[in-house]
């Protein structure tokens, strides 16, 4: 079976106002199909994101919220995802 993986950067902002973008493609989201089957090696994706120049946006104080979603396809009856449904972390930073 396959899982749909989706990453949203700065998800609380409207798309045109997002402050963080992926280096490849300069988009604020990423999607990929992950094959999950017994005997297959673990899947690892390394994504690099960057903060847009602070002159390009006004909001410099609100946190940057990221979300990662894993979903099963509808045609996968009997399969269940189990694990944390919400993971939050806050990392401090300094504006230079």
XYZ file of N, CA, C and O in Angstrom:
384
model
N 0.821 -1.198 0.000
C 0.000 0.000 0.000
C 0.861 1.256 0.000
O 2.027 1.223 0.336
N 0.257 2.363 -0.373
C 0.952 3.640 -0.395
C 0.333 4.598 0.611
O -0.860 4.534 0.886
N 1.156 5.463 1.156
C 0.699 6.556 2.006
C 0.897 7.857 1.237
O 1.881 8.013 0.518
N -0.027 8.754 1.414
C 0.140 10.101 0.863
C 0.771 10.952 1.952
O 0.205 11.105 3.035
N 1.953 11.503 1.688
C 2.638 12.376 2.641
C 2.533 13.808 2.143
O 2.745 14.074 0.961
N 2.184 14.725 3.057
C 2.070 16.126 2.680
C 2.682 17.002 3.774
O 2.409 16.820 4.948
N 3.503 17.951 3.361
C 4.126 18.922 4.247
C 3.611 20.305 3.870
O 3.604 20.664 2.692
N 3.155 21.065 4.869
C 2.717 22.448 4.665
C 3.601 23.355 5.531
O 3.683 23.160 6.741
N 4.239 24.337 4.925
C 5.088 25.285 5.635
C 4.307 26.570 5.894
O 3.629 27.065 5.002
N 4.412 27.120 7.084
C 3.745 28.362 7.480
C 2.252 28.284 7.159
O 1.645 29.199 6.629
N 1.649 27.167 7.549
C 0.295 26.816 7.130
C -0.803 27.731 7.659
O -1.907 27.727 7.134
N -0.533 28.544 8.662
C -1.554 29.438 9.193
C -1.698 30.713 8.361
O -2.626 31.482 8.570
N -0.808 30.932 7.435
C -0.847 32.100 6.561
C -1.452 31.708 5.211
O -1.300 30.576 4.766
N -2.111 32.665 4.533
C -2.579 32.384 3.168
C -1.374 32.092 2.271
O -0.282 32.620 2.508
N -1.556 31.282 1.267
C -0.426 30.866 0.409
C 0.441 32.024 -0.099
O 1.665 31.936 -0.035
N -0.128 33.115 -0.604
C 0.754 34.187 -1.117
C 1.576 34.871 -0.012
O 2.585 35.499 -0.300
N 1.157 34.746 1.243
C 1.833 35.432 2.349
C 2.774 34.537 3.133
O 3.300 34.961 4.160
N 2.978 33.328 2.711
C 3.812 32.412 3.492
C 5.263 32.874 3.501
O 5.812 33.294 2.498
N 5.854 32.794 4.701
C 7.198 33.320 4.922
C 8.292 32.286 4.695
O 9.462 32.626 4.595
N 7.925 31.014 4.659
C 8.897 29.933 4.517
C 8.567 29.144 3.254
O 7.411 28.794 3.016
N 9.599 28.895 2.441
C 9.410 28.153 1.189
C 10.467 27.061 1.084
O 11.530 27.150 1.702
N 10.163 26.051 0.306
C 11.131 24.992 0.046
C 12.151 25.486 -0.968
O 11.794 26.181 -1.930
N 13.406 25.149 -0.759
C 14.464 25.590 -1.657
C 14.199 25.087 -3.079
O 14.295 25.838 -4.040
N 13.849 23.816 -3.197
C 13.556 23.258 -4.520
C 12.113 23.599 -4.899
O 11.179 23.191 -4.231
N 11.936 24.395 -5.913
C 10.609 24.734 -6.403
C 10.017 25.991 -5.789
O 9.020 26.500 -6.270
N 10.594 26.488 -4.705
C 10.128 27.714 -4.043
C 8.628 27.674 -3.739
O 7.919 28.654 -3.936
N 8.153 26.533 -3.266
C 6.757 26.349 -2.890
C 6.654 26.188 -1.382
O 7.617 25.854 -0.709
N 5.436 26.375 -0.854
C 5.232 26.236 0.593
C 4.678 24.861 0.969
O 4.348 24.627 2.124
N 4.560 23.969 0.001
C 4.056 22.621 0.314
C 4.797 21.578 -0.513
O 5.428 21.886 -1.530
N 4.706 20.332 -0.029
C 5.360 19.191 -0.677
C 4.461 17.988 -0.503
O 3.843 17.808 0.556
N 4.336 17.176 -1.542
C 3.553 15.939 -1.478
C 4.340 14.813 -2.134
O 5.073 15.048 -3.101
N 4.144 13.610 -1.598
C 4.806 12.447 -2.180
C 4.049 11.189 -1.776
O 3.479 11.119 -0.684
N 4.054 10.198 -2.645
C 3.492 8.883 -2.343
C 4.608 8.032 -1.732
O 5.699 7.948 -2.297
N 4.341 7.435 -0.593
C 5.317 6.574 0.079
C 4.839 5.137 0.044
O 3.720 4.850 0.481
N 5.654 4.250 -0.475
C 5.305 2.833 -0.518
C 5.650 2.209 0.830
O 6.775 2.337 1.312
N 4.666 1.567 1.441
C 4.851 0.922 2.738
C 4.484 -0.540 2.572
O 3.326 -0.875 2.328
N 5.470 -1.389 2.683
C 5.228 -2.827 2.534
C 6.275 -3.579 3.345
O 7.394 -3.088 3.530
N 5.913 -4.775 3.827
C 6.897 -5.572 4.573
C 8.145 -5.822 3.731
O 8.057 -6.115 2.542
N 9.292 -5.636 4.340
C 10.547 -5.909 3.660
C 11.111 -4.734 2.876
O 12.236 -4.817 2.381
N 10.361 -3.645 2.743
C 10.901 -2.497 2.021
C 11.730 -1.651 2.976
O 11.436 -1.567 4.164
N 12.761 -1.015 2.463
C 13.606 -0.200 3.347
C 12.852 1.052 3.807
O 11.893 1.485 3.164
N 13.299 1.643 4.911
C 12.666 2.892 5.378
C 12.787 3.995 4.329
O 13.742 4.023 3.553
N 11.821 4.884 4.310
C 11.814 5.996 3.368
C 12.258 7.250 4.102
O 11.773 7.539 5.191
N 13.185 7.980 3.509
C 13.675 9.210 4.110
C 13.697 10.292 3.038
O 14.210 10.065 1.942
N 13.122 11.439 3.347
C 13.159 12.582 2.438
C 13.805 13.741 3.167
O 13.443 14.065 4.296
N 14.771 14.369 2.527
C 15.472 15.509 3.104
C 15.051 16.746 2.322
O 15.348 16.857 1.135
N 14.339 17.660 2.979
C 13.859 18.866 2.329
C 14.510 20.078 2.983
O 14.605 20.160 4.203
N 14.939 21.030 2.177
C 15.545 22.248 2.692
C 14.586 23.404 2.457
O 14.097 23.600 1.345
N 14.316 24.156 3.521
C 13.428 25.302 3.434
C 14.195 26.557 3.831
O 15.222 26.488 4.509
N 13.686 27.694 3.402
C 14.329 28.953 3.745
C 13.273 29.987 4.119
O 12.124 29.910 3.703
N 13.679 30.949 4.915
C 12.836 32.062 5.318
C 13.039 33.171 4.288
O 14.179 33.567 4.009
N 11.923 33.637 3.718
C 12.012 34.720 2.744
C 12.638 35.951 3.384
O 12.632 36.114 4.599
N 13.172 36.843 2.586
C 13.762 38.073 3.096
C 12.723 38.833 3.901
O 11.581 38.975 3.476
N 13.087 39.305 5.081
C 12.121 39.949 5.967
C 11.512 41.209 5.354
O 10.453 41.649 5.778
N 12.132 41.793 4.344
C 11.549 42.956 3.666
C 10.316 42.557 2.843
O 9.512 43.404 2.478
N 10.149 41.253 2.574
C 9.041 40.773 1.749
C 7.764 40.510 2.547
O 6.734 40.190 1.956
N 7.804 40.598 3.869
C 6.603 40.357 4.665
C 6.617 41.232 5.906
O 7.673 41.678 6.355
N 5.427 41.495 6.449
C 5.294 42.382 7.608
C 5.323 41.636 8.933
O 5.844 42.127 9.913
N 4.730 40.449 8.974
C 4.581 39.699 10.224
C 5.890 39.010 10.597
O 6.269 38.019 9.990
N 6.565 39.562 11.597
C 7.845 38.991 12.025
C 7.762 38.364 13.415
O 8.743 37.865 13.926
N 6.572 38.406 14.026
C 6.449 37.930 15.400
C 5.681 36.623 15.552
O 5.948 35.863 16.479
N 4.712 36.349 14.695
C 3.916 35.135 14.888
C 4.733 33.903 14.519
O 5.607 33.950 13.656
N 4.468 32.788 15.192
C 5.235 31.563 14.922
C 4.978 31.035 13.516
O 3.941 31.303 12.914
N 5.939 30.304 13.013
C 5.805 29.633 11.719
C 5.318 28.221 12.010
O 6.033 27.421 12.615
N 4.090 27.920 11.611
C 3.496 26.607 11.874
C 3.727 25.681 10.686
O 3.498 26.056 9.533
N 4.198 24.486 10.978
C 4.416 23.459 9.959
C 3.481 22.304 10.240
O 3.184 21.998 11.389
N 3.025 21.632 9.192
C 2.218 20.433 9.403
C 2.675 19.335 8.448
O 3.070 19.604 7.323
N 2.625 18.122 8.954
C 2.909 16.938 8.152
C 1.708 16.024 8.287
O 1.268 15.736 9.406
N 1.167 15.604 7.167
C 0.005 14.715 7.184
C 0.329 13.436 6.414
O 0.936 13.483 5.349
N -0.059 12.311 6.982
C 0.041 11.012 6.317
C -1.368 10.455 6.196
O -2.085 10.378 7.193
N -1.767 10.085 5.012
C -3.106 9.539 4.805
C -3.023 8.276 3.971
O -2.141 8.119 3.129
N -3.956 7.387 4.244
C -4.083 6.166 3.459
C -5.012 6.422 2.287
O -5.962 7.196 2.403
N -4.772 5.755 1.168
C -5.703 5.901 0.060
C -7.060 5.279 0.415
O -7.146 4.375 1.245
N -8.117 5.787 -0.163
C -9.462 5.265 0.118
C -9.623 3.807 -0.294
O -10.413 3.082 0.272
N -8.851 3.390 -1.274
C -8.960 2.005 -1.736
C -8.091 1.040 -0.936
O -7.712 -0.014 -1.414
N -7.788 1.391 0.311
C -6.999 0.527 1.192
C -7.853 0.105 2.384
O -7.563 0.479 3.522
N -8.913 -0.674 2.164
C -9.769 -1.066 3.284
C -9.029 -1.972 4.265
O -8.174 -2.756 3.893
N -9.354 -1.794 5.528
C -8.782 -2.642 6.561
C -7.453 -2.154 7.094
O -6.949 -2.686 8.073
N -6.857 -1.154 6.472
C -5.596 -0.613 6.966
C -5.880 0.579 7.877
O -6.781 1.363 7.625
N -5.088 0.692 8.944
C -5.295 1.755 9.923
C -3.946 2.398 10.233
O -2.952 1.705 10.432
N -3.924 3.737 10.262
C -2.729 4.444 10.727
C -2.818 4.582 12.227
O -3.861 4.923 12.768
N -1.716 4.338 12.918
C -1.702 4.456 14.368
C -0.498 5.288 14.772
O 0.599 5.083 14.293
N -0.699 6.239 15.645
C 0.408 7.048 16.132
C -0.076 8.398 16.595
O -1.273 8.630 16.724
N 0.861 9.299 16.865
C 0.514 10.649 17.305
C -0.243 11.378 16.207
O 0.131 11.324 15.045
N -1.315 12.057 16.598
C -2.058 12.836 15.615
C -1.661 14.310 15.661
O -1.949 15.051 14.753
N -1.001 14.730 16.717
C -0.567 16.119 16.828
C 0.787 16.148 17.521
O 0.935 15.632 18.625
N 1.745 16.724 16.853
C 3.074 16.892 17.431
C 3.424 18.364 17.281
O 3.362 18.905 16.189
N 3.754 19.024 18.368
C 4.102 20.428 18.334
C 5.466 20.643 18.968
O 5.797 19.982 19.952
N 6.212 21.557 18.396
C 7.489 21.962 18.977
C 7.668 23.440 18.730
O 7.272 23.949 17.693
N 8.240 24.123 19.678
C 8.519 25.534 19.509
C 10.016 25.728 19.615
O 10.635 25.294 20.574
N 10.567 26.359 18.603
C 12.003 26.601 18.567
C 12.216 28.104 18.516
O 11.641 28.788 17.671
N 13.012 28.604 19.421
C 13.280 30.041 19.450
C 14.276 30.423 18.367
O 15.032 29.599 17.876
N 14.252 31.670 17.980
C 15.176 32.146 16.958
C 15.415 33.636 17.138
O 14.746 34.293 17.921
N 16.348 34.134 16.407
C 16.684 35.545 16.474
C 16.639 36.132 15.075
O 17.169 35.543 14.132
N 16.018 37.275 14.946
C 16.023 38.004 13.664
C 17.296 38.809 13.614
O 17.631 39.553 14.526
N 18.024 38.662 12.530
C 19.269 39.426 12.356
C 19.041 40.594 11.434
O 18.272 40.591 10.575
